GROMACS .gro file of C-alpha atoms in nm:
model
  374
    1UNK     CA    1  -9.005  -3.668  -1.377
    2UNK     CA    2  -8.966  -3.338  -1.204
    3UNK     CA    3  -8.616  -3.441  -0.989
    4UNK     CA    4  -8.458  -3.542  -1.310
    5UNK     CA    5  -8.555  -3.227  -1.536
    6UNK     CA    6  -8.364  -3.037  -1.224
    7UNK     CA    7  -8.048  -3.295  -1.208
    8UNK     CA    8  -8.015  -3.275  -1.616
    9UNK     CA    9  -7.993  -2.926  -1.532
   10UNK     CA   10  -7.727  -2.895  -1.269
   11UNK     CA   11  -7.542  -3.176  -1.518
   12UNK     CA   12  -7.544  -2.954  -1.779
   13UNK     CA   13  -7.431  -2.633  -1.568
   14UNK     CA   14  -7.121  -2.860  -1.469
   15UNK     CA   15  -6.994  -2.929  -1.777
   16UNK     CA   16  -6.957  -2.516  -1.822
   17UNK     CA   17  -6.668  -2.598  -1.572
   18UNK     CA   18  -6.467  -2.783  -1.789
   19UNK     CA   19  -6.122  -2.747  -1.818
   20UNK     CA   20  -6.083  -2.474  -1.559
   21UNK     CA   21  -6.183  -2.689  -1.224
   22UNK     CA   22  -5.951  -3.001  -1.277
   23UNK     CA   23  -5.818  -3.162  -1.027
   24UNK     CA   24  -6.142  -3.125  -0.870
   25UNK     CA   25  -6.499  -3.206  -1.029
   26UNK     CA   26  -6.724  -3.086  -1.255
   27UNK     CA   27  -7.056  -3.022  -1.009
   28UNK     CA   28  -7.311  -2.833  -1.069
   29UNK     CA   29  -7.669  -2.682  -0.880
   30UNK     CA   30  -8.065  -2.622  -0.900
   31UNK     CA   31  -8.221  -2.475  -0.643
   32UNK     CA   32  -8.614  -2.487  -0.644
   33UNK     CA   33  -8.930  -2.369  -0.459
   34UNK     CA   34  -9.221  -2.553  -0.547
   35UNK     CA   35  -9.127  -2.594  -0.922
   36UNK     CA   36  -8.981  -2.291  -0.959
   37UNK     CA   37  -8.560  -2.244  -1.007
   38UNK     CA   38  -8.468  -1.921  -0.764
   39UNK     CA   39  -8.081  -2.067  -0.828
   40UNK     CA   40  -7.816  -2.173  -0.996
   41UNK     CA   41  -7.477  -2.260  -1.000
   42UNK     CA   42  -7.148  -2.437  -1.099
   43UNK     CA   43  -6.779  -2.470  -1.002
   44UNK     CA   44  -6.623  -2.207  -1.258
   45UNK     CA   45  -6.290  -2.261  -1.154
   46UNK     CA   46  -6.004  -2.442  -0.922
   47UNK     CA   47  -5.979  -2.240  -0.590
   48UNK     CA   48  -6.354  -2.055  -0.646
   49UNK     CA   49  -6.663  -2.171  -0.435
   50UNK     CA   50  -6.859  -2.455  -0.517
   51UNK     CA   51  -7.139  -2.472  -0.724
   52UNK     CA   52  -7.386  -2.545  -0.455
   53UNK     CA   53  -7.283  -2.183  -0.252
   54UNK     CA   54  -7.317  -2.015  -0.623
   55UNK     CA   55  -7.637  -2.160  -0.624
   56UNK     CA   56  -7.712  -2.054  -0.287
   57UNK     CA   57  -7.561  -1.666  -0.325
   58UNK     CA   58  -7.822  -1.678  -0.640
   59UNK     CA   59  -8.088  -1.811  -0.433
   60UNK     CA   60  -8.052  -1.553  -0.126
   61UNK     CA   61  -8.375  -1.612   0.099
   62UNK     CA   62  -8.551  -1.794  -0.191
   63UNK     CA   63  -8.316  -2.121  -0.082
   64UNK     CA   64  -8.520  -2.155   0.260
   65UNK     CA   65  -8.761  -2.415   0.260
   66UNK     CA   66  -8.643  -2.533  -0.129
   67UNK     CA   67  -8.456  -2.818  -0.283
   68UNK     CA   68  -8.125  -2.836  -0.392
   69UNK     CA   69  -8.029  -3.089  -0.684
   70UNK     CA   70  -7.627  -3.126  -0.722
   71UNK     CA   71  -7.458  -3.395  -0.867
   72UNK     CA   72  -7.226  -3.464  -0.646
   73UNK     CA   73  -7.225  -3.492  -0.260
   74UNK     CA   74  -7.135  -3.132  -0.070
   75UNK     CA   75  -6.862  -3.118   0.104
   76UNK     CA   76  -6.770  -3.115   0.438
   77UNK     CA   77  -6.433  -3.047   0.507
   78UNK     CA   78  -6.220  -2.735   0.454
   79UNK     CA   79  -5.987  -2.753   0.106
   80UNK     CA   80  -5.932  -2.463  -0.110
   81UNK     CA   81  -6.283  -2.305   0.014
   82UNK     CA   82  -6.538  -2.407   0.307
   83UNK     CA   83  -6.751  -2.682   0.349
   84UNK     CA   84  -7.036  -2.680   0.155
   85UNK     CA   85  -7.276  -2.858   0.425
   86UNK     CA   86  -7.290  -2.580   0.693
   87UNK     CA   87  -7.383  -2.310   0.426
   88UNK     CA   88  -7.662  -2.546   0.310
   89UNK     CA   89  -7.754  -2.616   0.620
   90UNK     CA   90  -7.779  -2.238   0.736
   91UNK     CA   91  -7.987  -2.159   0.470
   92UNK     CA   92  -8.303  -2.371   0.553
   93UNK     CA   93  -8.297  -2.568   0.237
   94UNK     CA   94  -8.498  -2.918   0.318
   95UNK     CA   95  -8.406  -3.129   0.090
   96UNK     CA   96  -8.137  -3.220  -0.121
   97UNK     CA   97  -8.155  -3.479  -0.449
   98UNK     CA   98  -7.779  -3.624  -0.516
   99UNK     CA   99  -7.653  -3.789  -0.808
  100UNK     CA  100  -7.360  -3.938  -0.631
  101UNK     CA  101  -7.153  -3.947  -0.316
  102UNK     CA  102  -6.792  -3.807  -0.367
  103UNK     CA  103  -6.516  -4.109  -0.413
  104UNK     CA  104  -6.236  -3.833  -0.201
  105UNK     CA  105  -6.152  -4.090   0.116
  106UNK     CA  106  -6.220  -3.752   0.285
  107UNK     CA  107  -6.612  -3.781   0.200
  108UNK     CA  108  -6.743  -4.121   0.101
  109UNK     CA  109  -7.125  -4.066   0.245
  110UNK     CA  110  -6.980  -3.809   0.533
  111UNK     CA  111  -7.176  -3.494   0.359
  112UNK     CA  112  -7.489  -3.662   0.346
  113UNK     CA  113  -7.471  -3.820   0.696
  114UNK     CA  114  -7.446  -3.423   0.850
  115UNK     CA  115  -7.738  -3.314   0.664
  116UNK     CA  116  -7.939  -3.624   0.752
  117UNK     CA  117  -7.770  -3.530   1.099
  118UNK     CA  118  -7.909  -3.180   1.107
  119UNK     CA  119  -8.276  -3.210   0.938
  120UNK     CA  120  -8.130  -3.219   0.533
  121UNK     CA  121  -8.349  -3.502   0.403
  122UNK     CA  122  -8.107  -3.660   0.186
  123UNK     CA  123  -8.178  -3.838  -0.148
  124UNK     CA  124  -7.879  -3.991  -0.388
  125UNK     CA  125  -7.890  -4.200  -0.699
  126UNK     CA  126  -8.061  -4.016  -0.969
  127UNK     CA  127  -7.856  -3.960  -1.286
  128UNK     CA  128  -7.592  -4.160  -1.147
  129UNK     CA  129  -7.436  -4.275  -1.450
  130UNK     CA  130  -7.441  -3.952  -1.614
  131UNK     CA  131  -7.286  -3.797  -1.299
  132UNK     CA  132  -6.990  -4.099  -1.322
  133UNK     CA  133  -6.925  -4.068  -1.687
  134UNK     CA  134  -6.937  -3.652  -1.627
  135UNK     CA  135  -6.636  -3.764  -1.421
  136UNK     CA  136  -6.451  -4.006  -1.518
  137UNK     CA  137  -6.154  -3.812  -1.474
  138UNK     CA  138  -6.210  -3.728  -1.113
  139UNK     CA  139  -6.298  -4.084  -1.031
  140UNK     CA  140  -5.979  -4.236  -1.190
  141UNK     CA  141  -5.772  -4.003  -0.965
  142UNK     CA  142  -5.947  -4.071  -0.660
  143UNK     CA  143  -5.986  -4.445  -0.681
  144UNK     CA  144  -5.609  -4.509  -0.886
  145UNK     CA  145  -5.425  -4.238  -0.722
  146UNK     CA  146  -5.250  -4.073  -1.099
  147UNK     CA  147  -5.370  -3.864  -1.366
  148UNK     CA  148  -5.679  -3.959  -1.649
  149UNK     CA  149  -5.460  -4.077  -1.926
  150UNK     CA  150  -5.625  -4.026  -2.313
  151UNK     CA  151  -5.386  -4.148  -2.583
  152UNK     CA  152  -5.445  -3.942  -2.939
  153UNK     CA  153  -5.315  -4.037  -3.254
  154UNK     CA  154  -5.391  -3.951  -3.570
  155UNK     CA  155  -5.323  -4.204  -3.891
  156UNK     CA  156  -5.375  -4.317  -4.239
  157UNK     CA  157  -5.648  -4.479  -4.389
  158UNK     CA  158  -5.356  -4.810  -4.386
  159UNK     CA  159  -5.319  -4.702  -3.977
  160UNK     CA  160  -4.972  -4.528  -3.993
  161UNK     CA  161  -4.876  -4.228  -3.854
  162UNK     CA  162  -4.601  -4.102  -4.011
  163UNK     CA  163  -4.371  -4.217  -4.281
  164UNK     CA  164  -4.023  -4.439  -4.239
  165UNK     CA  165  -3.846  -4.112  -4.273
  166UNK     CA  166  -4.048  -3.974  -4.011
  167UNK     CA  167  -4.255  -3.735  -4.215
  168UNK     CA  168  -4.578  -3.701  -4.047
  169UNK     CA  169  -4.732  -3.404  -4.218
  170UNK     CA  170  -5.102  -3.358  -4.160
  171UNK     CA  171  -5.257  -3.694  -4.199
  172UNK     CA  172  -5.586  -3.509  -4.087
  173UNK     CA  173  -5.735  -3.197  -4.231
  174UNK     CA  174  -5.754  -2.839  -4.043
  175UNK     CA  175  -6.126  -2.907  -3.867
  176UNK     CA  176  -5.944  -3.223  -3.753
  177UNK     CA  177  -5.643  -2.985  -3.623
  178UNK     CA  178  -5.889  -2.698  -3.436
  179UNK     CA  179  -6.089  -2.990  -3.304
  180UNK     CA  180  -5.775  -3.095  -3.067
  181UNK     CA  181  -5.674  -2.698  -2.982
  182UNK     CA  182  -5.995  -2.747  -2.894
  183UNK     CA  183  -6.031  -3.039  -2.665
  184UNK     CA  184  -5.669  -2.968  -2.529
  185UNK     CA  185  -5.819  -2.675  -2.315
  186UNK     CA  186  -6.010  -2.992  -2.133
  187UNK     CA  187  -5.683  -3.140  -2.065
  188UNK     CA  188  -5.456  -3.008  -1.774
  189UNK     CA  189  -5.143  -3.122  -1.973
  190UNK     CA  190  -5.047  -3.246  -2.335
  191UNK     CA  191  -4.759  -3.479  -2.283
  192UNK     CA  192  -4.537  -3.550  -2.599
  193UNK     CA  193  -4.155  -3.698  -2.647
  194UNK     CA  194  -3.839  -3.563  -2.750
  195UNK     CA  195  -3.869  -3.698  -3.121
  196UNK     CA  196  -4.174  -3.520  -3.208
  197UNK     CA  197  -4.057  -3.189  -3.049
  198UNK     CA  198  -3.739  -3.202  -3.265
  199UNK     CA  199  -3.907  -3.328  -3.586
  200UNK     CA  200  -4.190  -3.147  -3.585
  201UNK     CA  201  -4.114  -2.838  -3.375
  202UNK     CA  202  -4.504  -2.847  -3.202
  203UNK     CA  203  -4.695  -2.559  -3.004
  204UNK     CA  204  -4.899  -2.795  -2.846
  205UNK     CA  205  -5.116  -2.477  -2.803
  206UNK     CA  206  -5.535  -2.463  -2.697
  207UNK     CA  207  -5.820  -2.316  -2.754
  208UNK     CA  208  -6.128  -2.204  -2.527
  209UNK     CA  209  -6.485  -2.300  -2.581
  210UNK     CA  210  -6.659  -1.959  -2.770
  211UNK     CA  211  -6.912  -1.936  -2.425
  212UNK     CA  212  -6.538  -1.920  -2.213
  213UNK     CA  213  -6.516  -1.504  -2.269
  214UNK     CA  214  -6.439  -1.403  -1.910
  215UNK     CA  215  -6.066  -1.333  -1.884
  216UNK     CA  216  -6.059  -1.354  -1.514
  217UNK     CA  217  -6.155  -1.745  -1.523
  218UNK     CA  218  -5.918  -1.818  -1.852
  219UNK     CA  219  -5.649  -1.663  -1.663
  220UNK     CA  220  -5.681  -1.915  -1.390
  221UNK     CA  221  -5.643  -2.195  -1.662
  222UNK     CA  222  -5.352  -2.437  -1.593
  223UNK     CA  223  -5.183  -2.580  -1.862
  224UNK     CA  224  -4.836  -2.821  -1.853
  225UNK     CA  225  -4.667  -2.883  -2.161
  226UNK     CA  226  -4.488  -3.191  -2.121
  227UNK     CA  227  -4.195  -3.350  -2.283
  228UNK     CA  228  -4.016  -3.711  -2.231
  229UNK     CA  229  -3.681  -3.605  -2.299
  230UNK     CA  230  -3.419  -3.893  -2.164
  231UNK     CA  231  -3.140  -3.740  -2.287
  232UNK     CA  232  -3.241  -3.391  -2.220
  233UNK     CA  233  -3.214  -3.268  -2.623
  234UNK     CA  234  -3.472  -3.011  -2.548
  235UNK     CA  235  -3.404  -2.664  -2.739
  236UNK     CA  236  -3.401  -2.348  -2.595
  237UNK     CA  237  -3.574  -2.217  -2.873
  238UNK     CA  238  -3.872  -2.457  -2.957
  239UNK     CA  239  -4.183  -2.302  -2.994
  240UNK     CA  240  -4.325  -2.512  -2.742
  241UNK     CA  241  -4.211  -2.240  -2.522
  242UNK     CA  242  -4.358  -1.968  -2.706
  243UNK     CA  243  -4.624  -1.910  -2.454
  244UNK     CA  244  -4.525  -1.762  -2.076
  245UNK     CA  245  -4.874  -1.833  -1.947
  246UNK     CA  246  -4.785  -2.248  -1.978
  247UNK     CA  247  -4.552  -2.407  -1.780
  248UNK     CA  248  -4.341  -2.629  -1.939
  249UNK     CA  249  -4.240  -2.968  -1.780
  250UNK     CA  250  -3.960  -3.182  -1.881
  251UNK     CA  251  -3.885  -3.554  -1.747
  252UNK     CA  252  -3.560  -3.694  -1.822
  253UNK     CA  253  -3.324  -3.959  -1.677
  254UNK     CA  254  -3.062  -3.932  -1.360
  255UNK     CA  255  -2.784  -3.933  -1.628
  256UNK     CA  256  -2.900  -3.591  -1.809
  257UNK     CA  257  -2.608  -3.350  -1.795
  258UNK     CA  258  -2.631  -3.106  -1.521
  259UNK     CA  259  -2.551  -2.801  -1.759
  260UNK     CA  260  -2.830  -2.839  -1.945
  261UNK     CA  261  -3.090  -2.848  -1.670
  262UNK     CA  262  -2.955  -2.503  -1.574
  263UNK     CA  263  -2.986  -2.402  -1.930
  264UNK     CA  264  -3.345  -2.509  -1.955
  265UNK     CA  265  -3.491  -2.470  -1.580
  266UNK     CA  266  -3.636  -2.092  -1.535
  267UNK     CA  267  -3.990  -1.931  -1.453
  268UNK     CA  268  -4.171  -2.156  -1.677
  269UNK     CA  269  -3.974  -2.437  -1.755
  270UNK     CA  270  -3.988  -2.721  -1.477
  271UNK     CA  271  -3.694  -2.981  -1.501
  272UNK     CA  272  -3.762  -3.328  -1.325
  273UNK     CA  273  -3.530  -3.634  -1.330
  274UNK     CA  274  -3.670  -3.979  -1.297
  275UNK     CA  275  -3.525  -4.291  -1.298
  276UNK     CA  276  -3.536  -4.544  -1.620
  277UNK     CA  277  -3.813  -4.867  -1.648
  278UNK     CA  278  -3.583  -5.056  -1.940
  279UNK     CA  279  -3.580  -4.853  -2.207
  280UNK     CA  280  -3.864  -4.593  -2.116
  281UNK     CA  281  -3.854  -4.303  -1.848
  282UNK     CA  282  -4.042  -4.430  -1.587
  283UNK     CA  283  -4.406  -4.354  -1.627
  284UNK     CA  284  -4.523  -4.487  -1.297
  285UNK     CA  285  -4.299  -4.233  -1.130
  286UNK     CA  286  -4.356  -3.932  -1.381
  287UNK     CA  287  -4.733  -3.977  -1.295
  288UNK     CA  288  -4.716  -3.928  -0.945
  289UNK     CA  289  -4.471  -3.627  -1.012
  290UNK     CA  290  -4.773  -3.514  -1.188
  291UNK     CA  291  -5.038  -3.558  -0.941
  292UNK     CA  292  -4.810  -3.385  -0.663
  293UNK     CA  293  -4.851  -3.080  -0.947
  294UNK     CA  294  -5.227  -3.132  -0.931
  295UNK     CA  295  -5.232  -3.215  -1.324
  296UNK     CA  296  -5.598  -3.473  -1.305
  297UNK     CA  297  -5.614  -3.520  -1.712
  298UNK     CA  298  -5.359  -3.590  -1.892
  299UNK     CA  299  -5.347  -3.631  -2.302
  300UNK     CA  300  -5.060  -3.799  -2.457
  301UNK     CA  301  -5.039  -3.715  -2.820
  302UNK     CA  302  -4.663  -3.936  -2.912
  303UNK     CA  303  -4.538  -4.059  -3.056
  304UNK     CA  304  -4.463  -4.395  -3.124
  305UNK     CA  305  -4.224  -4.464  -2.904
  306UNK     CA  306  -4.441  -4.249  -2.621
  307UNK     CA  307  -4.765  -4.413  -2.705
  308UNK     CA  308  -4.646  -4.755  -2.680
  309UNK     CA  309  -4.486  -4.712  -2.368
  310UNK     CA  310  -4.811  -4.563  -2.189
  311UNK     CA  311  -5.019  -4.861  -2.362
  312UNK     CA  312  -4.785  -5.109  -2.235
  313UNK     CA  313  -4.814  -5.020  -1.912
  314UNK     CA  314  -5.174  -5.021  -1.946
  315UNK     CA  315  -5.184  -4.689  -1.856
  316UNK     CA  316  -5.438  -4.537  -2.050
  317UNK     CA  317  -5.821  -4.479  -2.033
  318UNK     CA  318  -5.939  -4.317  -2.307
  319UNK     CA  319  -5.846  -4.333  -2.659
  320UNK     CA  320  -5.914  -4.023  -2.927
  321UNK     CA  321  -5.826  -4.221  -3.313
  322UNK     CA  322  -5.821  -3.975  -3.614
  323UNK     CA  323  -5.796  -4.104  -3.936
  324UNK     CA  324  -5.725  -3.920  -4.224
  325UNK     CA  325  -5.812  -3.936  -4.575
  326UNK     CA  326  -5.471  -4.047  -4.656
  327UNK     CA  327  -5.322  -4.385  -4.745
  328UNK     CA  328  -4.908  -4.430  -4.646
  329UNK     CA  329  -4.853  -4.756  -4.910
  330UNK     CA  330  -4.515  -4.788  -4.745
  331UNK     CA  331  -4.420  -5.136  -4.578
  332UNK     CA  332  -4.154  -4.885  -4.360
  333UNK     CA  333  -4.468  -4.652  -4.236
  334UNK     CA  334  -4.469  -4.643  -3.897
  335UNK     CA  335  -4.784  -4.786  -3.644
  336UNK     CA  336  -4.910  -4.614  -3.369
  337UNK     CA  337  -4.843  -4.863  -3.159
  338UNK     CA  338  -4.517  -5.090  -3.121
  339UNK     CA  339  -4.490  -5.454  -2.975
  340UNK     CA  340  -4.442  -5.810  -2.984
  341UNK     CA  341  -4.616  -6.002  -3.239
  342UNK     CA  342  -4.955  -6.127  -3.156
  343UNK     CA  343  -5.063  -6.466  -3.280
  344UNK     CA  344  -5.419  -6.386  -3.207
  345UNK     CA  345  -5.671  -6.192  -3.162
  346UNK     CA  346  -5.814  -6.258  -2.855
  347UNK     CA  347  -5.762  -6.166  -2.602
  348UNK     CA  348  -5.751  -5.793  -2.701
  349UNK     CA  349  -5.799  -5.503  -2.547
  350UNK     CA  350  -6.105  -5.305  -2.694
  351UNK     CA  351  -6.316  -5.026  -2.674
  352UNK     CA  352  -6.629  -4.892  -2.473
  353UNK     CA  353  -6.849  -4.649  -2.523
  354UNK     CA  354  -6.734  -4.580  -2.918
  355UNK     CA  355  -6.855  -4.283  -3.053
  356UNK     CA  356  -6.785  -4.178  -3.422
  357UNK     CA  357  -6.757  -3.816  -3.536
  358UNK     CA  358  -6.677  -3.663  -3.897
  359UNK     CA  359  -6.432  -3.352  -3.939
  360UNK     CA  360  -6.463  -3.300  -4.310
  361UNK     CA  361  -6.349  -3.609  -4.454
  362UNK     CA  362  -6.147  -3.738  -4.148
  363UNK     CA  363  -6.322  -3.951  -3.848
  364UNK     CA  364  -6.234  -3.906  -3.484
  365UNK     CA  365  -6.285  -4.299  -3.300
  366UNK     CA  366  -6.310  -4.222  -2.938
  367UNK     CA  367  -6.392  -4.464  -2.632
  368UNK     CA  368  -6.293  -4.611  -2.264
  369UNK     CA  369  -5.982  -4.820  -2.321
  370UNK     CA  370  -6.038  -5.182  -2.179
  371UNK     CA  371  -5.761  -5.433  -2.122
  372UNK     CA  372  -5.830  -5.814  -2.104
  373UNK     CA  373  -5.805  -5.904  -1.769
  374UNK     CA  374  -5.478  -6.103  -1.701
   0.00000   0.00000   0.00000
């Protein structure tokens, strides 16, 4: 059908947005007369218009009388930019096909109610899944008030991740490797503890998408590196802060000494102390430092002891599983995951939505993280 053709359009325009707009969503725009496109648009980056006034700027005096298909309700109320509703409704568009109203307590139905209100026939549902799942990030913010959480590990055919001695060198091969620089640039922070910044001495570095060329919107790119540091062992010289254009964020506990949060606080290092939750930093509290920084996806690469803690907690949505062509053989080989012993099976948490993908002889396992319902 027509509508959807246009909505699988403005989908795919959204997704150009990725990793530049989070918090907010991916959205994008189709404007049509007749069957004809006279505009386009997406939301290219936090703090730059919408995608339904890029549409509209592309559209000029073609928008009058024409269609708009977005993917997720305009706006109408004043946050970084305008409202989007008075600009559509100033520019005589009649009609406006909606995959799905906007979860923001500030919105909930309000955009489509104006343009219903001044003459904007109003139709929402189509692509509504795709729109969600598009999402999923924005959603989980709105409706559980932290960060999208995706824990990423990568292990051994025998599912370890590093040996008793804590050698963990390069279970998975280098597509494996420039497959997460990759994805990281989706992320707004990659979250790792102390132990694998002193063992393995990480970057924690990205990489654009090859269409992502203009320097103006991958300068607006915001990027935390963060590290779980209790005891606030953090070198000076770690390569993690090798690069001035990411802001490094350490949590450690109210007993850190205050010397060396002088010696590590500056222009890009951010120094936060939280209180303890037994043995862990307190997650609960780190994550709401984190949404007050306007970090919406998170991606927690370890290790152990950082993984379990987040899984725990049940604070986790997505999981990203590498394994590698490698078997450990060692009874001391460490798990990705640390807990009590189970005596069975169910109930478990599982997966949803499981999609497979080969990187040379490695497989990525990635899917919604469900926990049994207690």
């Amino acid at each position: 059908m027509e509508h959807e053709k246009f909505l699988k359009e403005a989908l795919k325009l959204a997704r150009r947005g990725e990793g530049l707009v989070s918090p907010n969503p991916m959205v994008g725009a189709v404007i049509t007369r007749g069957s004809q496109v006279v505009g386009r648009g997406w939301h290219r980056a936090y703090g730059l218009a919408h995608a339904e006034i890029e549409a509209l700027k592309e559209a000029g005096p073609k928008a009058r009388g024409g269609r708009l298909y977005v993917t997720l309700e305009p706006c109408c109320h004043h946050g970084k930019t305008p409202p989007c509703v008075p600009a559509i409704v100033a520019s005589g568009i009649k009609e406006v096909f909606c995959c799905m109203a906007d979860p923001n307590p500030l919105m909930q139905g309000k955009g489509f109610k104006l343009l219903e209100q001044n003459g904007v026939r109003v139709r929402v549902g189509w692509q509504e899944r795709e729109a969600m799942a598009l999402n999923q990030a924005y959603l989980t913010r709105m409706n559980q008030q932290r960060p999208y959480l995706i824990l990423k590990w990568a292990m051994t055919l025998d599912g370890k991740i590093a040996m008793a001695s804590g050698d963990a060198a390069w279970v998975t091969g280098e597509e494996s490797r420039n497959w997460v620089r990759s994805f990281r640039f989706t992320c707004d922070a990659v979250l790792v503890g102390i132990n694998t910044v002193l063992r393995d001495d990480p970057q924690l570095s990205y990489r654009p998408p090859r269409f992502q060329t203009q320097q103006a919107l991958l300068q607006r790119k915001r990027y935390f590196k963060v590290i779980l540091d209790s005891q606030l062992r953090t070198p000076r010289q770690a390569r993690i802060f090798s690069d001035p254009a990411c802001r490094v964020l350490i949590f450690t506990s109210e007993q850190a000494p205050e010397a060396k949060v002088r010696e590590l606080a500056g222009e890009n290092c951010l120094v936060r102390r939280v209180s303890r939750q037994g043995s862990f930093l307190n997650l609960k509290e780190i994550l709401q430092h984190l949404l007050k920084l306007e970090v919406g996806i998170v991606l927690v690469e370890g290790g152990s002891q950082v993984l379990t803690s987040f899984y725990q907690e049940q604070l986790a949505d997505k999981l990203l599983v590498f394994v590698g062509n490698k078997i450990a053989g060692s009874q001391g080989a460490i798990a990705p995951l640390r807990g009590p012993d189970r005596k069975t099976l169910e109930p478990a948490p599982c997966l949803s939505q499981v999609n497979l993908k080969r990187f040379g002889n490695d497989f990525l396992i990635e899917g919604q993280l469900c926990f049994p319902e207690s």
